[in-house]
Amino acid sequence: MIKPEHIDDILIYNGVVDFRKSIDGLSSLVQNELNENPFSKTLFLFFSRNRRKVKILYWDQSGFALWYKRLEKNKFNRPKSKDLKSLVINDNQLRMLLVGYDIWKMKPHETLCYEQVC
């Protein structure tokens, strides 16, 4: 997926979504459960219960757009915390998430602090 140019934020809904919902149902969820403006410059990601499907909703300046992906094998990784209703990610994390990386387990190399050279 190529992120539209007018999008500023990417927000993952951390709950389970009934995947029969389409634009109206998902935009209502954004407004009522997340207290977010569905017309904002935000991509909203929703995962199915079995994590094999993702829907991405956004306002495209003249109407809503809904993007859908279904994995034939494997599952998408979601945030582990049940306490969060939503989570903001960046462009790179979105790309990595959509191709299968677990962006929550990725860790940088250990920071090294030395006093002197051998």
GROMACS .gro file of N, CA and C in nm:
model
  354
    1MET      N    1   0.085  -0.118   0.000
    1MET     CA    2   0.000   0.000   0.000
    1MET      C    3   0.088   0.123   0.000
    2ILE      N    4   0.054   0.219  -0.081
    2ILE     CA    5   0.124   0.347  -0.082
    2ILE      C    6   0.041   0.445  -0.001
    3LYS      N    7   0.103   0.508   0.097
    3LYS     CA    8   0.031   0.602   0.183
    3LYS      C    9  -0.004   0.728   0.104
    4PRO      N   10  -0.130   0.769   0.105
    4PRO     CA   11  -0.167   0.893   0.037
    4PRO      C   12  -0.090   1.012   0.093
    5GLU      N   13  -0.058   1.107   0.006
    5GLU     CA   14   0.026   1.221   0.045
    5GLU      C   15  -0.036   1.309   0.152
    6HIS      N   16  -0.166   1.320   0.154
    6HIS     CA   17  -0.232   1.412   0.247
    6HIS      C   18  -0.250   1.353   0.388
    7ILE      N   19  -0.203   1.232   0.413
    7ILE     CA   20  -0.218   1.166   0.543
    7ILE      C   21  -0.104   1.205   0.636
    8ASP      N   22  -0.140   1.244   0.760
    8ASP     CA   23  -0.040   1.283   0.860
    8ASP      C   24  -0.013   1.173   0.963
    9ASP      N   25  -0.118   1.101   1.004
    9ASP     CA   26  -0.105   1.002   1.112
    9ASP      C   27  -0.158   0.866   1.068
   10ILE      N   28  -0.109   0.762   1.138
   10ILE     CA   29  -0.155   0.625   1.116
   10ILE      C   30  -0.191   0.569   1.254
   11LEU      N   31  -0.317   0.528   1.270
   11LEU     CA   32  -0.365   0.484   1.400
   11LEU      C   33  -0.421   0.343   1.390
   12ILE      N   34  -0.375   0.255   1.477
   12ILE     CA   35  -0.424   0.117   1.482
   12ILE      C   36  -0.529   0.106   1.592
   13TYR      N   37  -0.647   0.055   1.556
   13TYR     CA   38  -0.749   0.025   1.655
   13TYR      C   39  -0.711  -0.109   1.717
   14ASN      N   40  -0.702  -0.113   1.850
   14ASN     CA   41  -0.651  -0.232   1.918
   14ASN      C   42  -0.760  -0.330   1.960
   15GLY      N   43  -0.883  -0.304   1.923
   15GLY     CA   44  -0.990  -0.397   1.956
   15GLY      C   45  -1.018  -0.492   1.841
   16VAL      N   46  -1.114  -0.579   1.863
   16VAL     CA   47  -1.156  -0.673   1.758
   16VAL      C   48  -1.273  -0.609   1.683
   17VAL      N   49  -1.271  -0.619   1.552
   17VAL     CA   50  -1.372  -0.555   1.468
   17VAL      C   51  -1.452  -0.662   1.393
   18ASP      N   52  -1.582  -0.641   1.389
   18ASP     CA   53  -1.669  -0.724   1.305
   18ASP      C   54  -1.639  -0.686   1.161
   19PHE      N   55  -1.583  -0.777   1.084
   19PHE     CA   56  -1.537  -0.744   0.950
   19PHE      C   57  -1.649  -0.735   0.847
   20ARG      N   58  -1.774  -0.747   0.892
   20ARG     CA   59  -1.886  -0.715   0.804
   20ARG      C   60  -1.903  -0.564   0.795
   21LYS      N   61  -1.842  -0.491   0.890
   21LYS     CA   62  -1.850  -0.344   0.887
   21LYS      C   63  -1.773  -0.291   0.767
   22SER      N   64  -1.831  -0.189   0.707
   22SER     CA   65  -1.764  -0.125   0.595
   22SER      C   66  -1.740   0.022   0.632
   23ILE      N   67  -1.745   0.110   0.537
   23ILE     CA   68  -1.709   0.250   0.560
   23ILE      C   69  -1.793   0.314   0.670
   24ASP      N   70  -1.925   0.301   0.663
   24ASP     CA   71  -2.011   0.366   0.763
   24ASP      C   72  -1.988   0.311   0.903
   25GLY      N   73  -1.981   0.178   0.915
   25GLY     CA   74  -1.961   0.117   1.046
   25GLY      C   75  -1.825   0.149   1.106
   26LEU      N   76  -1.721   0.146   1.023
   26LEU     CA   77  -1.586   0.175   1.072
   26LEU      C   78  -1.568   0.322   1.105
   27SER      N   79  -1.625   0.412   1.024
   27SER     CA   80  -1.612   0.555   1.055
   27SER      C   81  -1.690   0.588   1.182
   28SER      N   82  -1.801   0.520   1.206
   28SER     CA   83  -1.875   0.538   1.331
   28SER      C   84  -1.793   0.489   1.450
   29LEU      N   85  -1.724   0.377   1.435
   29LEU     CA   86  -1.636   0.324   1.540
   29LEU      C   87  -1.524   0.424   1.571
   30VAL      N   88  -1.465   0.482   1.468
   30VAL     CA   89  -1.359   0.582   1.486
   30VAL      C   90  -1.411   0.699   1.570
   31GLN      N   91  -1.530   0.746   1.534
   31GLN     CA   92  -1.586   0.863   1.602
   31GLN      C   93  -1.634   0.830   1.743
   32ASN      N   94  -1.704   0.719   1.762
   32ASN     CA   95  -1.767   0.690   1.890
   32ASN      C   96  -1.678   0.617   1.990
   33GLU      N   97  -1.593   0.526   1.945
   33GLU     CA   98  -1.508   0.450   2.038
   33GLU      C   99  -1.370   0.512   2.057
   34LEU      N  100  -1.316   0.568   1.951
   34LEU     CA  101  -1.181   0.626   1.960
   34LEU      C  102  -1.184   0.776   1.984
   35ASN      N  103  -1.303   0.836   1.975
   35ASN     CA  104  -1.317   0.981   1.989
   35ASN      C  105  -1.224   1.055   1.894
   36GLU      N  106  -1.211   1.003   1.772
   36GLU     CA  107  -1.129   1.064   1.668
   36GLU      C  108  -1.221   1.112   1.556
   37ASN      N  109  -1.171   1.205   1.478
   37ASN     CA  110  -1.246   1.257   1.365
   37ASN      C  111  -1.216   1.170   1.242
   38PRO      N  112  -1.315   1.099   1.190
   38PRO     CA  113  -1.288   1.013   1.074
   38PRO      C  114  -1.252   1.092   0.947
   39PHE      N  115  -1.278   1.223   0.948
   39PHE     CA  116  -1.244   1.309   0.834
   39PHE      C  117  -1.105   1.371   0.848
   40SER      N  118  -1.033   1.334   0.952
   40SER     CA  119  -0.899   1.388   0.974
   40SER      C  120  -0.801   1.326   0.874
   41LYS      N  121  -0.679   1.374   0.877
   41LYS     CA  122  -0.574   1.324   0.786
   41LYS      C  123  -0.506   1.202   0.848
   42THR      N  124  -0.587   1.100   0.879
   42THR     CA  125  -0.538   0.981   0.950
   42THR      C  126  -0.581   0.854   0.878
   43LEU      N  127  -0.489   0.757   0.871
   43LEU     CA  128  -0.523   0.621   0.828
   43LEU      C  129  -0.563   0.545   0.953
   44PHE      N  130  -0.678   0.479   0.950
   44PHE     CA  131  -0.724   0.399   1.063
   44PHE      C  132  -0.717   0.252   1.024
   45LEU      N  133  -0.640   0.172   1.101
   45LEU     CA  134  -0.623   0.030   1.073
   45LEU      C  135  -0.709  -0.053   1.167
   46PHE      N  136  -0.773  -0.156   1.112
   46PHE     CA  137  -0.858  -0.247   1.188
   46PHE      C  138  -0.821  -0.390   1.150
   47PHE      N  139  -0.807  -0.476   1.251
   47PHE     CA  140  -0.773  -0.616   1.227
   47PHE      C  141  -0.892  -0.706   1.260
   48SER      N  142  -0.904  -0.816   1.187
   48SER     CA  143  -1.008  -0.914   1.215
   48SER      C  144  -0.969  -0.994   1.339
   49ARG      N  145  -1.066  -1.067   1.392
   49ARG     CA  146  -1.042  -1.147   1.513
   49ARG      C  147  -0.927  -1.246   1.494
   50ASN      N  148  -0.921  -1.311   1.378
   50ASN     CA  149  -0.816  -1.410   1.355
   50ASN      C  150  -0.686  -1.349   1.301
   51ARG      N  151  -0.683  -1.217   1.285
   51ARG     CA  152  -0.564  -1.140   1.243
   51ARG      C  153  -0.516  -1.178   1.103
   52ARG      N  154  -0.601  -1.235   1.022
   52ARG     CA  155  -0.564  -1.265   0.884
   52ARG      C  156  -0.607  -1.154   0.788
   53LYS      N  157  -0.687  -1.060   0.839
   53LYS     CA  158  -0.739  -0.953   0.753
   53LYS      C  159  -0.714  -0.818   0.820
   54VAL      N  160  -0.691  -0.718   0.735
   54VAL     CA  161  -0.678  -0.581   0.782
   54VAL      C  162  -0.759  -0.492   0.689
   55LYS      N  163  -0.826  -0.393   0.748
   55LYS     CA  164  -0.894  -0.289   0.672
   55LYS      C  165  -0.832  -0.157   0.711
   56ILE      N  166  -0.812  -0.072   0.613
   56ILE     CA  167  -0.757   0.061   0.637
   56ILE      C  168  -0.855   0.163   0.581
   57LEU      N  169  -0.903   0.249   0.670
   57LEU     CA  170  -1.001   0.351   0.635
   57LEU      C  171  -0.936   0.488   0.639
   58TYR      N  172  -0.967   0.572   0.541
   58TYR     CA  173  -0.920   0.710   0.545
   58TYR      C  174  -1.010   0.798   0.459
   59TRP      N  175  -1.011   0.926   0.494
   59TRP     CA  176  -1.084   1.026   0.417
   59TRP      C  177  -0.991   1.076   0.308
   60ASP      N  178  -1.036   1.065   0.184
   60ASP     CA  179  -0.951   1.098   0.070
   60ASP      C  180  -0.992   1.230   0.004
   61GLN      N  181  -1.017   1.330   0.082
   61GLN     CA  182  -1.050   1.467   0.041
   61GLN      C  183  -1.184   1.481  -0.029
   62SER      N  184  -1.231   1.379  -0.097
   62SER     CA  185  -1.362   1.388  -0.163
   62SER      C  186  -1.454   1.272  -0.125
   63GLY      N  187  -1.404   1.182  -0.041
   63GLY     CA  188  -1.482   1.068   0.002
   63GLY      C  189  -1.396   0.970   0.080
   64PHE      N  190  -1.462   0.876   0.145
   64PHE     CA  191  -1.387   0.775   0.220
   64PHE      C  192  -1.328   0.672   0.125
   65ALA      N  193  -1.212   0.619   0.164
   65ALA     CA  194  -1.149   0.509   0.092
   65ALA      C  195  -1.129   0.396   0.192
   66LEU      N  196  -1.150   0.274   0.147
   66LEU     CA  197  -1.135   0.157   0.233
   66LEU      C  198  -1.046   0.057   0.160
   67TRP      N  199  -0.935   0.024   0.224
   67TRP     CA  200  -0.836  -0.068   0.168
   67TRP      C  201  -0.845  -0.197   0.249
   68TYR      N  202  -0.837  -0.312   0.182
   68TYR     CA  203  -0.856  -0.441   0.248
   68TYR      C  204  -0.747  -0.537   0.203
   69LYS      N  205  -0.690  -0.610   0.299
   69LYS     CA  206  -0.593  -0.714   0.264
   69LYS      C  207  -0.625  -0.838   0.345
   70ARG      N  208  -0.620  -0.954   0.277
   70ARG     CA  209  -0.641  -1.083   0.343
   70ARG      C  210  -0.518  -1.168   0.320
   71LEU      N  211  -0.461  -1.221   0.427
   71LEU     CA  212  -0.347  -1.311   0.416
   71LEU      C  213  -0.397  -1.452   0.392
   72GLU      N  214  -0.334  -1.521   0.301
   72GLU     CA  215  -0.370  -1.660   0.273
   72GLU      C  216  -0.306  -1.754   0.373
   73LYS      N  217  -0.195  -1.713   0.431
   73LYS     CA  218  -0.123  -1.791   0.530
   73LYS      C  219  -0.063  -1.691   0.629
   74ASN      N  220  -0.041  -1.731   0.751
   74ASN     CA  221   0.015  -1.645   0.856
   74ASN      C  222  -0.088  -1.544   0.906
   75LYS      N  223  -0.042  -1.459   0.998
   75LYS     CA  224  -0.130  -1.361   1.061
   75LYS      C  225  -0.057  -1.229   1.076
   76PHE      N  226  -0.134  -1.121   1.082
   76PHE     CA  227  -0.078  -0.990   1.113
   76PHE      C  228  -0.048  -0.984   1.262
   77ASN      N  229   0.054  -0.911   1.298
   77ASN     CA  230   0.087  -0.892   1.439
   77ASN      C  231   0.021  -0.765   1.489
   78ARG      N  232  -0.037  -0.774   1.608
   78ARG     CA  233  -0.104  -0.660   1.670
   78ARG      C  234  -0.034  -0.627   1.800
   79PRO      N  235  -0.060  -0.507   1.854
   79PRO     CA  236  -0.004  -0.473   1.985
   79PRO      C  237  -0.053  -0.574   2.090
   80LYS      N  238   0.033  -0.607   2.184
   80LYS     CA  239  -0.001  -0.706   2.285
   80LYS      C  240  -0.085  -0.647   2.398
   81SER      N  241  -0.071  -0.519   2.425
   81SER     CA  242  -0.140  -0.456   2.537
   81SER      C  243  -0.290  -0.446   2.512
   82LYS      N  244  -0.368  -0.500   2.602
   82LYS     CA  245  -0.514  -0.491   2.592
   82LYS      C  246  -0.564  -0.358   2.648
   83ASP      N  247  -0.477  -0.286   2.720
   83ASP     CA  248  -0.517  -0.161   2.784
   83ASP      C  249  -0.531  -0.046   2.685
   84LEU      N  250  -0.459  -0.053   2.575
   84LEU     CA  251  -0.462   0.055   2.477
   84LEU      C  252  -0.580   0.038   2.381
   85LYS      N  253  -0.658   0.145   2.361
   85LYS     CA  254  -0.764   0.140   2.261
   85LYS      C  255  -0.707   0.158   2.122
   86SER      N  256  -0.600   0.236   2.114
   86SER     CA  257  -0.539   0.261   1.983
   86SER      C  258  -0.391   0.289   2.001
   87LEU      N  259  -0.320   0.285   1.891
   87LEU     CA  260  -0.176   0.305   1.892
   87LEU      C  261  -0.136   0.374   1.763
   88VAL      N  262  -0.049   0.474   1.772
   88VAL     CA  263  -0.002   0.547   1.654
   88VAL      C  264   0.129   0.483   1.607
   89ILE      N  265   0.139   0.461   1.476
   89ILE     CA  266   0.262   0.410   1.417
   89ILE      C  267   0.305   0.504   1.304
   90ASN      N  268   0.427   0.485   1.254
   90ASN     CA  269   0.475   0.570   1.145
   90ASN      C  270   0.469   0.496   1.011
   91ASP      N  271   0.508   0.566   0.904
   91ASP     CA  272   0.502   0.509   0.768
   91ASP      C  273   0.582   0.380   0.754
   92ASN      N  274   0.703   0.380   0.806
   92ASN     CA  275   0.789   0.261   0.796
   92ASN      C  276   0.729   0.143   0.869
   93GLN      N  277   0.674   0.168   0.988
   93GLN     CA  278   0.612   0.061   1.065
   93GLN      C  279   0.491   0.004   0.991
   94LEU      N  280   0.414   0.090   0.924
   94LEU     CA  281   0.300   0.043   0.846
   94LEU      C  282   0.346  -0.049   0.734
   95ARG      N  283   0.445  -0.007   0.660
   95ARG     CA  284   0.497  -0.091   0.551
   95ARG      C  285   0.545  -0.226   0.603
   96MET      N  286   0.620  -0.222   0.713
   96MET     CA  287   0.674  -0.346   0.771
   96MET      C  288   0.562  -0.436   0.822
   97LEU      N  289   0.463  -0.377   0.887
   97LEU     CA  290   0.349  -0.453   0.939
   97LEU      C  291   0.274  -0.524   0.825
   98LEU      N  292   0.253  -0.454   0.715
   98LEU     CA  293   0.177  -0.511   0.604
   98LEU      C  294   0.250  -0.622   0.530
   99VAL      N  295   0.383  -0.627   0.542
   99VAL     CA  296   0.457  -0.737   0.479
   99VAL      C  297   0.493  -0.847   0.578
  100GLY      N  298   0.450  -0.833   0.704
  100GLY     CA  299   0.464  -0.945   0.797
  100GLY      C  300   0.555  -0.928   0.916
  101TYR      N  301   0.621  -0.816   0.931
  101TYR     CA  302   0.709  -0.798   1.047
  101TYR      C  303   0.627  -0.776   1.174
  102ASP      N  304   0.680  -0.824   1.285
  102ASP     CA  305   0.622  -0.794   1.416
  102ASP      C  306   0.692  -0.668   1.466
  103ILE      N  307   0.633  -0.553   1.442
  103ILE     CA  308   0.699  -0.427   1.474
  103ILE      C  309   0.709  -0.400   1.623
  104TRP      N  310   0.639  -0.480   1.705
  104TRP     CA  311   0.646  -0.460   1.850
  104TRP      C  312   0.758  -0.540   1.913
  105LYS      N  313   0.808  -0.641   1.846
  105LYS     CA  314   0.918  -0.721   1.901
  105LYS      C  315   1.053  -0.676   1.848
  106MET      N  316   1.052  -0.593   1.747
  106MET     CA  317   1.178  -0.549   1.689
  106MET      C  318   1.252  -0.463   1.790
  107LYS      N  319   1.376  -0.496   1.812
  107LYS     CA  320   1.457  -0.424   1.910
  107LYS      C  321   1.585  -0.377   1.843
  108PRO      N  322   1.631  -0.258   1.878
  108PRO     CA  323   1.759  -0.212   1.823
  108PRO      C  324   1.875  -0.284   1.890
  109HIS      N  325   1.992  -0.268   1.834
  109HIS     CA  326   2.111  -0.324   1.897
  109HIS      C  327   2.131  -0.260   2.034
  110GLU      N  328   2.195  -0.333   2.121
  110GLU     CA  329   2.227  -0.282   2.255
  110GLU      C  330   2.317  -0.160   2.243
  111THR      N  331   2.287  -0.058   2.323
  111THR     CA  332   2.370   0.062   2.325
  111THR      C  333   2.498   0.033   2.401
  112LEU      N  334   2.610   0.063   2.340
  112LEU     CA  335   2.741   0.038   2.402
  112LEU      C  336   2.802   0.169   2.448
  113CYS      N  337   2.857   0.170   2.567
  113CYS     CA  338   2.924   0.288   2.620
  113CYS      C  339   3.062   0.246   2.670
  114TYR      N  340   3.164   0.293   2.602
  114TYR     CA  341   3.301   0.261   2.640
  114TYR      C  342   3.370   0.385   2.694
  115GLU      N  343   3.470   0.362   2.776
  115GLU     CA  344   3.548   0.471   2.834
  115GLU      C  345   3.675   0.498   2.754
  116GLN      N  346   3.733   0.392   2.696
  116GLN     CA  347   3.858   0.411   2.623
  116GLN      C  348   3.875   0.303   2.517
  117VAL      N  349   3.966   0.329   2.423
  117VAL     CA  350   3.998   0.235   2.316
  117VAL      C  351   4.108   0.142   2.365
  118CYS      N  352   4.104   0.015   2.330
  118CYS     CA  353   4.208  -0.081   2.372
  118CYS      C  354   4.342  -0.049   2.312
   0.00000   0.00000   0.00000
